[in-house]
Amino acid sequence: MKTLKRILLGFVIIISATACLWFGRFKVEEISAHKKIADVNSYMKTVDDIKISDNVNVVAIGEAAHGCKDFQELKLSVLKKMVKDYDFRAFALEADYGECATINRYIQGGDGDIESIVKTFSFPIYRTKQMEELISWMREYNSTVSEGKKLRFYGFDMQNPETSYEFLKNYCISKGLTSVEEFDKNLDCIEKGEISVGSAKAVIDFVTGVKEKIGDIDVANADDRDAVFELNTVRQSMETFTNSNESYYTLRDNDMAGNIEAVLDIEKKIGSGKLVIAAHDGHIAKIGNGYTSMGAVLSNDLKDTYYSIGTDFWKVTDNIKVLEKKKRSIQSFISADPLAAQARFAKDKQYLLDFSDIKGGDSLYSLISSPLRMGSLGEGYTWMMRIVQSSYRPKAMQSDLYDAMIFVYEGSPIEIIE
């Protein structure tokens, strides 16, 4: 019996020591990353200091955590800067085109109230005061300028095709492109959320046929433009069910990149040809993490006309969806990013770092030329993240991913409007 107790005690000691070493490694990493960097203060800038080349026509602003209000506030700050100083006239969000088309009609002076409009979003992360402020600012701005100077609001995602259902049904029937019965027969699976490989193929055939009937359009006509784009994003959504040759992540990011380029083409015809886009850091990065990111496609296609601004936090209290459950949770995370740690010395504990400003010869240049920890939180929390902390703080060379970054020392959670 004594021998068995010694063996059990030995196991307990080994497991306890292993746990201490495992979690202690992360704590040591955090302490080391929190040290002051001598050179960084001279490079600290604000959003108002952003400078881009005249040839840049797509500026991307990322978010390191979907459920953090500070990163949502940055969307509006960057948009205001680009509109004021660089004549940008369009904003596109990581959300479905159909719902954003509804929001765009409101921004153009359409009926409704902001509390109801913000609930148009399928993703709860956008039903916030911060997005209300962005939409309200765009609507107010449009009320003060001529038709040719007005701003537009687009979506470039395709995960919620049901948001296009009512508009497409009304459009197709009013144009005589289909009957009510034919439309319902082919697209009811989307409305009901009962999609199979077979029904997805039927939808693809139907929307492809409708698009062929529409033919060429005048992109200045908002309804025609929205119909063609929504037919396209419905098709893309269905292809995630039927395309087994590509990973979902690569397929989605390639589609989103293509949608952004299509929006850019529209804006070159009806606007200034310049576009601010907003999405998670992982999407706007010029190098994907194990898949071809949207930013990688845009960087390859648009070259130096694409300008990417990543974000990071030192500590964030995040409103995050619990994986595979219909509930959200407030969770705190530390990134262990030494550059984010320096935000505690900046005004309002937030600063922008333009990587092109940093010259060789100082410690900061060596730092940005090395892989660093960064925070990366999407919509999916599980307790295993506390054990495998690298799952939310990967290592990468930040200057390879982005042209600039905005660092926030401590981020607060979004409050979702019910």
Short mmCIF file of C-alpha atoms in Angstrom, two decimals:
data_model
loop_
_atom_site.label_atom_id
_atom_site.label_comp_id
_atom_site.label_asym_id
_atom_site.label_seq_id
_atom_site.Cartn_x
_atom_site.Cartn_y
_atom_site.Cartn_z
CA MET A 1 0.00 0.00 0.00
CA LYS A 2 2.85 2.37 0.87
CA THR A 3 4.46 1.66 -2.49
CA LEU A 4 1.21 2.50 -4.31
CA LYS A 5 0.90 5.77 -2.36
CA ARG A 6 4.48 6.70 -3.30
CA ILE A 7 3.74 6.00 -6.98
CA LEU A 8 0.56 8.08 -6.89
CA LEU A 9 2.39 10.89 -5.09
CA GLY A 10 5.12 10.74 -7.72
CA PHE A 11 2.53 11.06 -10.50
CA VAL A 12 0.95 14.06 -8.74
CA ILE A 13 4.34 15.74 -8.35
CA ILE A 14 5.25 15.13 -12.01
CA ILE A 15 1.89 16.41 -13.28
CA SER A 16 2.06 19.48 -10.99
CA ALA A 17 5.62 20.26 -12.05
CA THR A 18 4.73 19.86 -15.73
CA ALA A 19 1.72 22.19 -15.31
CA CYS A 20 3.86 24.78 -13.53
CA LEU A 21 6.48 24.66 -16.27
CA TRP A 22 3.82 24.79 -19.02
CA PHE A 23 1.90 27.77 -17.66
CA GLY A 24 5.03 29.37 -16.21
CA ARG A 25 6.52 29.52 -19.72
CA PHE A 26 3.63 31.71 -20.87
CA LYS A 27 3.93 33.96 -17.81
CA VAL A 28 7.68 34.41 -18.38
CA GLU A 29 6.92 35.25 -22.02
CA GLU A 30 4.42 37.93 -20.90
CA ILE A 31 6.83 39.47 -18.38
CA SER A 32 9.61 39.61 -20.95
CA ALA A 33 7.34 41.12 -23.61
CA HIS A 34 6.15 43.86 -21.24
CA LYS A 35 9.59 45.51 -20.98
CA LYS A 36 9.97 49.05 -22.30
CA ILE A 37 11.49 49.39 -25.78
CA ALA A 38 13.76 52.41 -25.95
CA ASP A 39 13.22 53.46 -29.57
CA VAL A 40 9.48 53.08 -29.92
CA ASN A 41 8.30 56.48 -28.60
CA SER A 42 9.86 58.39 -31.47
CA TYR A 43 7.86 56.31 -33.97
CA MET A 44 4.47 56.50 -32.26
CA LYS A 45 1.73 58.10 -34.37
CA THR A 46 -2.06 58.46 -34.26
CA VAL A 47 -4.72 57.61 -36.83
CA ASP A 48 -4.70 61.27 -37.86
CA ASP A 49 -1.03 60.85 -38.83
CA ILE A 50 -1.68 58.06 -41.35
CA LYS A 51 -0.02 58.82 -44.68
CA ILE A 52 -0.63 56.76 -47.80
CA SER A 53 0.66 57.09 -51.35
CA ASP A 54 -1.56 58.74 -53.95
CA ASN A 55 -1.81 55.45 -55.85
CA VAL A 56 -3.38 53.56 -52.91
CA ASN A 57 -7.05 52.86 -53.59
CA VAL A 58 -7.84 50.14 -51.01
CA VAL A 59 -7.09 50.73 -47.33
CA ALA A 60 -7.82 47.77 -45.05
CA ILE A 61 -8.33 48.16 -41.30
CA GLY A 62 -8.23 44.95 -39.29
CA GLU A 63 -9.35 43.86 -35.87
CA ALA A 64 -7.43 41.48 -33.66
CA ALA A 65 -10.59 40.59 -31.70
CA HIS A 66 -14.09 40.66 -33.16
CA GLY A 67 -15.69 41.28 -29.76
CA CYS A 68 -13.66 44.36 -28.77
CA LYS A 69 -15.27 47.81 -29.09
CA ASP A 70 -11.91 49.62 -29.45
CA PHE A 71 -11.29 47.98 -32.82
CA GLN A 72 -14.82 48.80 -33.98
CA GLU A 73 -14.17 52.45 -33.10
CA LEU A 74 -11.04 52.37 -35.25
CA LYS A 75 -13.15 51.56 -38.32
CA LEU A 76 -14.84 54.95 -38.10
CA SER A 77 -11.59 56.78 -37.25
CA VAL A 78 -9.81 55.36 -40.30
CA LEU A 79 -12.83 55.96 -42.56
CA LYS A 80 -13.07 59.62 -41.49
CA LYS A 81 -9.36 60.11 -42.15
CA MET A 82 -9.56 58.56 -45.62
CA VAL A 83 -12.69 60.53 -46.57
CA LYS A 84 -11.33 63.83 -45.31
CA ASP A 85 -7.76 63.67 -46.60
CA TYR A 86 -7.78 61.19 -49.49
CA ASP A 87 -11.26 61.45 -51.09
CA PHE A 88 -12.35 57.89 -50.28
CA ARG A 89 -16.09 57.48 -50.82
CA ALA A 90 -16.89 53.87 -50.02
CA PHE A 91 -16.70 51.52 -47.05
CA ALA A 92 -16.95 47.71 -47.21
CA LEU A 93 -17.37 45.38 -44.26
CA GLU A 94 -16.84 41.67 -43.52
CA ALA A 95 -20.59 41.09 -43.70
CA ASP A 96 -22.98 39.86 -46.37
CA TYR A 97 -23.67 42.08 -49.36
CA GLY A 98 -27.46 41.74 -48.97
CA GLU A 99 -27.68 43.14 -45.45
CA CYS A 100 -25.17 45.88 -46.21
CA ALA A 101 -27.19 46.88 -49.29
CA THR A 102 -30.14 47.47 -46.96
CA ILE A 103 -27.92 49.59 -44.72
CA ASN A 104 -26.61 51.49 -47.74
CA ARG A 105 -30.16 52.50 -48.71
CA TYR A 106 -30.55 54.00 -45.24
CA ILE A 107 -27.23 55.83 -45.60
CA GLN A 108 -28.45 57.29 -48.89
CA GLY A 109 -31.37 58.87 -47.00
CA GLY A 110 -33.79 55.94 -46.90
CA ASP A 111 -36.46 55.44 -44.27
CA GLY A 112 -35.84 53.81 -40.92
CA ASP A 113 -34.19 54.44 -37.58
CA ILE A 114 -30.65 53.58 -36.60
CA GLU A 115 -31.69 51.21 -33.80
CA SER A 116 -33.57 49.02 -36.29
CA ILE A 117 -31.00 49.40 -39.07
CA VAL A 118 -28.10 48.09 -36.98
CA LYS A 119 -30.13 44.95 -36.24
CA THR A 120 -30.02 44.20 -39.97
CA PHE A 121 -26.60 42.62 -39.38
CA SER A 122 -26.59 38.82 -39.20
CA PHE A 123 -23.42 38.83 -37.10
CA PRO A 124 -24.18 39.95 -33.50
CA ILE A 125 -20.70 41.51 -33.28
CA TYR A 126 -21.93 44.40 -35.46
CA ARG A 127 -25.12 45.14 -33.51
CA THR A 128 -23.31 47.72 -31.39
CA LYS A 129 -23.24 51.42 -30.56
CA GLN A 130 -19.95 51.69 -32.43
CA MET A 131 -21.53 50.48 -35.68
CA GLU A 132 -24.53 52.73 -35.06
CA GLU A 133 -22.08 55.66 -34.89
CA LEU A 134 -20.35 54.64 -38.13
CA ILE A 135 -23.60 54.25 -40.05
CA SER A 136 -25.06 57.47 -38.60
CA TRP A 137 -21.91 59.40 -39.49
CA MET A 138 -22.08 58.19 -43.10
CA ARG A 139 -25.77 59.12 -43.37
CA GLU A 140 -25.16 62.57 -41.86
CA TYR A 141 -22.15 63.14 -44.14
CA ASN A 142 -24.26 62.28 -47.19
CA SER A 143 -26.88 64.83 -46.18
CA THR A 144 -24.28 67.59 -46.48
CA VAL A 145 -22.71 66.80 -49.88
CA SER A 146 -23.78 66.64 -53.52
CA GLU A 147 -24.87 63.36 -55.14
CA GLY A 148 -21.46 62.78 -56.71
CA LYS A 149 -19.69 63.04 -53.35
CA LYS A 150 -21.90 60.68 -51.37
CA LEU A 151 -20.51 57.67 -49.49
CA ARG A 152 -21.62 54.07 -50.04
CA PHE A 153 -21.67 51.05 -47.74
CA TYR A 154 -20.96 47.54 -49.07
CA GLY A 155 -20.57 44.02 -47.74
CA PHE A 156 -18.17 41.47 -49.25
CA ASP A 157 -18.97 38.29 -47.33
CA MET A 158 -21.32 35.47 -48.36
CA GLN A 159 -22.03 33.39 -45.24
CA ASN A 160 -25.66 34.49 -44.81
CA PRO A 161 -27.40 34.30 -48.21
CA GLU A 162 -30.82 34.52 -46.55
CA THR A 163 -30.23 38.27 -46.12
CA SER A 164 -30.63 38.61 -49.91
CA TYR A 165 -33.82 36.55 -50.14
CA GLU A 166 -36.54 39.24 -49.93
CA PHE A 167 -34.76 41.80 -52.12
CA LEU A 168 -33.94 39.25 -54.82
CA LYS A 169 -37.47 37.85 -54.80
CA ASN A 170 -39.03 41.30 -55.22
CA TYR A 171 -36.48 42.30 -57.86
CA CYS A 172 -36.75 39.12 -59.95
CA ILE A 173 -40.56 39.07 -59.95
CA SER A 174 -40.91 42.82 -60.65
CA LYS A 175 -38.56 42.45 -63.64
CA GLY A 176 -40.36 39.39 -64.95
CA LEU A 177 -37.27 37.22 -64.56
CA THR A 178 -39.11 34.42 -62.75
CA SER A 179 -42.44 33.52 -61.19
CA VAL A 180 -43.17 33.41 -57.47
CA GLU A 181 -43.51 29.63 -57.66
CA GLU A 182 -40.20 29.15 -59.48
CA PHE A 183 -38.34 31.46 -57.11
CA ASP A 184 -39.74 29.76 -54.02
CA LYS A 185 -39.08 26.30 -55.43
CA ASN A 186 -35.39 27.03 -55.94
CA LEU A 187 -34.55 29.37 -53.06
CA ASP A 188 -36.83 28.30 -50.21
CA CYS A 189 -34.01 26.07 -48.96
CA ILE A 190 -32.06 29.26 -48.20
CA GLU A 191 -34.97 30.93 -46.45
CA LYS A 192 -35.58 27.81 -44.35
CA GLY A 193 -31.89 27.13 -43.73
CA GLU A 194 -32.23 23.58 -45.10
CA ILE A 195 -29.38 23.38 -47.60
CA SER A 196 -27.96 20.15 -49.00
CA VAL A 197 -25.48 19.53 -51.80
CA GLY A 198 -28.39 18.86 -54.15
CA SER A 199 -30.38 21.97 -53.23
CA ALA A 200 -27.20 24.07 -53.36
CA LYS A 201 -26.59 22.93 -56.95
CA ALA A 202 -30.18 23.82 -57.85
CA VAL A 203 -29.72 27.31 -56.39
CA ILE A 204 -26.49 27.79 -58.36
CA ASP A 205 -28.22 26.82 -61.61
CA PHE A 206 -31.18 29.11 -60.86
CA VAL A 207 -29.20 32.25 -59.91
CA THR A 208 -26.82 31.70 -62.84
CA GLY A 209 -29.79 31.61 -65.21
CA VAL A 210 -31.35 34.73 -63.68
CA LYS A 211 -28.05 36.59 -63.95
CA GLU A 212 -27.83 35.67 -67.65
CA LYS A 213 -31.33 37.04 -68.18
CA ILE A 214 -30.36 40.35 -66.58
CA GLY A 215 -27.31 40.70 -68.81
CA ASP A 216 -25.23 43.86 -68.77
CA ILE A 217 -26.36 46.56 -66.36
CA ASP A 218 -25.69 50.21 -65.65
CA VAL A 219 -23.82 50.05 -62.33
CA ALA A 220 -25.09 53.52 -61.48
CA ASN A 221 -28.53 51.92 -61.02
CA ALA A 222 -28.40 50.79 -57.38
CA ASP A 223 -31.11 48.12 -57.63
CA ASP A 224 -29.58 46.50 -60.71
CA ARG A 225 -26.16 46.64 -59.14
CA ASP A 226 -27.39 45.10 -55.89
CA ALA A 227 -29.31 42.35 -57.69
CA VAL A 228 -26.32 41.20 -59.75
CA PHE A 229 -24.01 41.33 -56.75
CA GLU A 230 -26.44 39.48 -54.48
CA LEU A 231 -27.02 36.77 -57.07
CA ASN A 232 -23.24 36.37 -57.16
CA THR A 233 -22.81 36.11 -53.39
CA VAL A 234 -25.71 33.64 -53.11
CA ARG A 235 -23.90 31.49 -55.70
CA GLN A 236 -20.65 31.79 -53.74
CA SER A 237 -22.38 30.70 -50.55
CA MET A 238 -23.81 27.63 -52.25
CA GLU A 239 -20.41 26.73 -53.68
CA THR A 240 -19.11 26.22 -50.14
CA PHE A 241 -21.47 23.19 -50.06
CA THR A 242 -20.56 21.85 -53.50
CA ASN A 243 -16.83 22.61 -53.86
CA SER A 244 -14.74 19.90 -52.20
CA ASN A 245 -11.49 20.82 -53.92
CA GLU A 246 -10.70 23.86 -51.76
CA SER A 247 -10.73 24.38 -48.01
CA TYR A 248 -13.64 26.49 -46.76
CA TYR A 249 -11.23 29.17 -45.53
CA THR A 250 -9.39 29.51 -48.84
CA LEU A 251 -12.64 29.44 -50.82
CA ARG A 252 -14.27 32.10 -48.66
CA ASP A 253 -11.23 34.41 -48.64
CA ASN A 254 -10.80 34.11 -52.40
CA ASP A 255 -14.46 34.98 -52.89
CA MET A 256 -14.23 37.94 -50.51
CA ALA A 257 -11.17 39.25 -52.34
CA GLY A 258 -13.01 38.92 -55.66
CA ASN A 259 -16.01 40.77 -54.23
CA ILE A 260 -13.81 43.61 -53.03
CA GLU A 261 -12.22 43.92 -56.46
CA ALA A 262 -15.71 43.96 -58.02
CA VAL A 263 -16.79 46.73 -55.63
CA LEU A 264 -13.60 48.63 -56.47
CA ASP A 265 -14.46 48.39 -60.18
CA ILE A 266 -17.91 49.82 -59.41
CA GLU A 267 -16.40 52.67 -57.42
CA LYS A 268 -14.05 53.49 -60.28
CA LYS A 269 -17.15 54.08 -62.42
CA ILE A 270 -19.44 55.88 -59.98
CA GLY A 271 -17.14 57.23 -57.23
CA SER A 272 -13.55 58.18 -56.57
CA GLY A 273 -12.30 54.64 -57.13
CA LYS A 274 -11.17 54.32 -53.52
CA LEU A 275 -12.39 51.94 -50.86
CA VAL A 276 -11.90 51.39 -47.10
CA ILE A 277 -12.43 47.76 -46.08
CA ALA A 278 -12.76 46.32 -42.57
CA ALA A 279 -12.32 42.71 -41.51
CA HIS A 280 -10.52 40.50 -39.02
CA ASP A 281 -6.72 40.82 -39.03
CA GLY A 282 -6.40 37.30 -40.44
CA HIS A 283 -8.37 38.25 -43.53
CA ILE A 284 -6.55 41.50 -44.38
CA ALA A 285 -3.05 40.11 -43.75
CA LYS A 286 -0.83 39.86 -46.83
CA ILE A 287 0.21 36.33 -45.84
CA GLY A 288 -2.35 33.72 -44.74
CA ASN A 289 -1.92 31.47 -41.72
CA GLY A 290 -2.08 28.05 -43.36
CA TYR A 291 -4.41 29.15 -46.17
CA THR A 292 -4.61 31.83 -48.88
CA SER A 293 -5.95 34.90 -47.10
CA MET A 294 -8.10 37.60 -48.68
CA GLY A 295 -5.26 40.06 -48.09
CA ALA A 296 -2.78 37.79 -49.86
CA VAL A 297 -5.01 37.75 -52.96
CA LEU A 298 -5.55 41.52 -52.86
CA SER A 299 -1.84 42.19 -52.32
CA ASN A 300 -0.98 39.99 -55.28
CA ASP A 301 -3.67 41.48 -57.56
CA LEU A 302 -3.55 45.13 -56.51
CA LYS A 303 0.17 45.34 -55.68
CA ASP A 304 1.11 48.58 -53.88
CA THR A 305 -2.37 50.07 -54.34
CA TYR A 306 -3.42 47.85 -51.39
CA TYR A 307 -2.54 49.24 -47.94
CA SER A 308 -3.13 47.02 -44.91
CA ILE A 309 -3.38 48.22 -41.30
CA GLY A 310 -3.38 45.43 -38.72
CA THR A 311 -4.26 45.82 -35.05
CA ASP A 312 -3.27 44.23 -31.78
CA PHE A 313 -3.87 44.48 -28.04
CA TRP A 314 -1.79 43.85 -24.96
CA LYS A 315 -4.83 42.82 -22.94
CA VAL A 316 -8.38 42.52 -24.21
CA THR A 317 -11.64 41.74 -22.46
CA ASP A 318 -13.53 40.17 -25.33
CA ASN A 319 -17.22 39.46 -25.91
CA ILE A 320 -16.78 36.15 -27.71
CA LYS A 321 -19.09 33.39 -28.92
CA VAL A 322 -18.67 30.08 -27.13
CA LEU A 323 -17.77 27.47 -29.72
CA GLU A 324 -20.71 25.31 -30.85
CA LYS A 325 -23.07 26.92 -28.33
CA LYS A 326 -25.72 29.62 -28.63
CA LYS A 327 -24.22 31.90 -26.03
CA ARG A 328 -21.46 34.44 -25.62
CA SER A 329 -18.92 34.89 -22.88
CA ILE A 330 -16.75 37.72 -21.57
CA GLN A 331 -13.16 36.50 -21.51
CA SER A 332 -9.81 38.25 -20.99
CA PHE A 333 -6.64 37.50 -22.95
CA ILE A 334 -3.05 38.78 -23.09
CA SER A 335 -1.27 38.78 -26.45
CA ALA A 336 2.37 38.89 -25.22
CA ASP A 337 3.07 41.29 -28.11
CA PRO A 338 5.96 43.54 -27.01
CA LEU A 339 4.85 46.30 -29.42
CA ALA A 340 1.33 46.25 -27.99
CA ALA A 341 2.83 46.52 -24.50
CA GLN A 342 4.37 49.87 -25.50
CA ALA A 343 0.87 51.35 -25.96
CA ARG A 344 0.84 52.00 -22.21
CA PHE A 345 3.26 54.87 -22.88
CA ALA A 346 1.18 56.39 -25.72
CA LYS A 347 -1.54 59.02 -25.56
CA ASP A 348 -4.86 57.33 -24.74
CA LYS A 349 -2.82 54.11 -24.54
CA GLN A 350 -3.09 53.61 -28.30
CA TYR A 351 -0.70 54.29 -31.16
CA LEU A 352 0.00 53.63 -34.83
CA LEU A 353 3.28 52.25 -36.12
CA ASP A 354 4.08 52.71 -39.82
CA PHE A 355 6.62 50.04 -40.69
CA SER A 356 8.01 52.04 -43.61
CA ASP A 357 9.18 54.73 -41.15
CA ILE A 358 11.49 52.39 -39.23
CA LYS A 359 15.07 52.40 -40.42
CA GLY A 360 17.81 49.88 -39.78
CA GLY A 361 20.21 50.32 -36.91
CA ASP A 362 17.94 50.52 -33.89
CA SER A 363 16.40 47.87 -31.68
CA LEU A 364 12.89 48.49 -33.02
CA TYR A 365 13.96 47.56 -36.57
CA SER A 366 15.38 44.28 -35.30
CA LEU A 367 12.15 43.64 -33.43
CA ILE A 368 9.79 44.14 -36.39
CA SER A 369 12.10 41.98 -38.50
CA SER A 370 11.56 39.04 -36.12
CA PRO A 371 8.55 36.81 -35.42
CA LEU A 372 6.50 38.26 -32.54
CA ARG A 373 3.52 37.08 -30.58
CA MET A 374 0.23 38.70 -31.58
CA GLY A 375 -3.34 38.46 -30.34
CA SER A 376 -5.86 36.87 -32.71
CA LEU A 377 -9.43 36.20 -31.56
CA GLY A 378 -12.32 35.35 -33.82
CA GLU A 379 -15.80 34.07 -33.02
CA GLY A 380 -15.12 30.87 -31.13
CA TYR A 381 -14.09 30.35 -27.50
CA THR A 382 -13.26 27.06 -25.81
CA TRP A 383 -11.60 26.34 -22.47
CA MET A 384 -8.79 24.57 -24.36
CA MET A 385 -7.54 28.02 -25.40
CA ARG A 386 -6.37 28.48 -21.80
CA ILE A 387 -4.11 25.45 -22.15
CA VAL A 388 -2.98 25.95 -25.76
CA GLN A 389 -2.35 29.68 -25.54
CA SER A 390 -0.59 29.75 -28.91
CA SER A 391 -4.05 29.19 -30.42
CA TYR A 392 -4.89 32.86 -29.80
CA ARG A 393 -1.41 34.37 -29.80
CA PRO A 394 0.44 33.06 -32.88
CA LYS A 395 3.91 34.18 -33.90
CA ALA A 396 4.59 36.06 -37.13
CA MET A 397 6.69 38.86 -38.59
CA GLN A 398 4.24 41.76 -38.39
CA SER A 399 5.90 43.86 -41.08
CA ASP A 400 5.36 40.99 -43.54
CA LEU A 401 1.64 40.91 -42.78
CA TYR A 402 0.79 44.61 -42.74
CA ASP A 403 2.00 48.02 -43.89
CA ALA A 404 1.19 49.51 -40.50
CA MET A 405 -0.37 48.48 -37.19
CA ILE A 406 -2.44 50.15 -34.51
CA PHE A 407 -1.76 48.92 -30.99
CA VAL A 408 -4.24 49.17 -28.11
CA TYR A 409 -2.99 48.56 -24.59
CA GLU A 410 -6.26 47.41 -23.05
CA GLY A 411 -9.40 46.68 -25.07
CA SER A 412 -12.99 46.60 -23.75
CA PRO A 413 -15.80 44.27 -24.82
CA ILE A 414 -18.57 45.22 -27.23
CA GLU A 415 -22.11 45.47 -25.88
CA ILE A 416 -24.55 43.80 -28.24
CA ILE A 417 -27.87 45.55 -28.84
CA GLU A 418 -30.68 43.04 -28.44
#
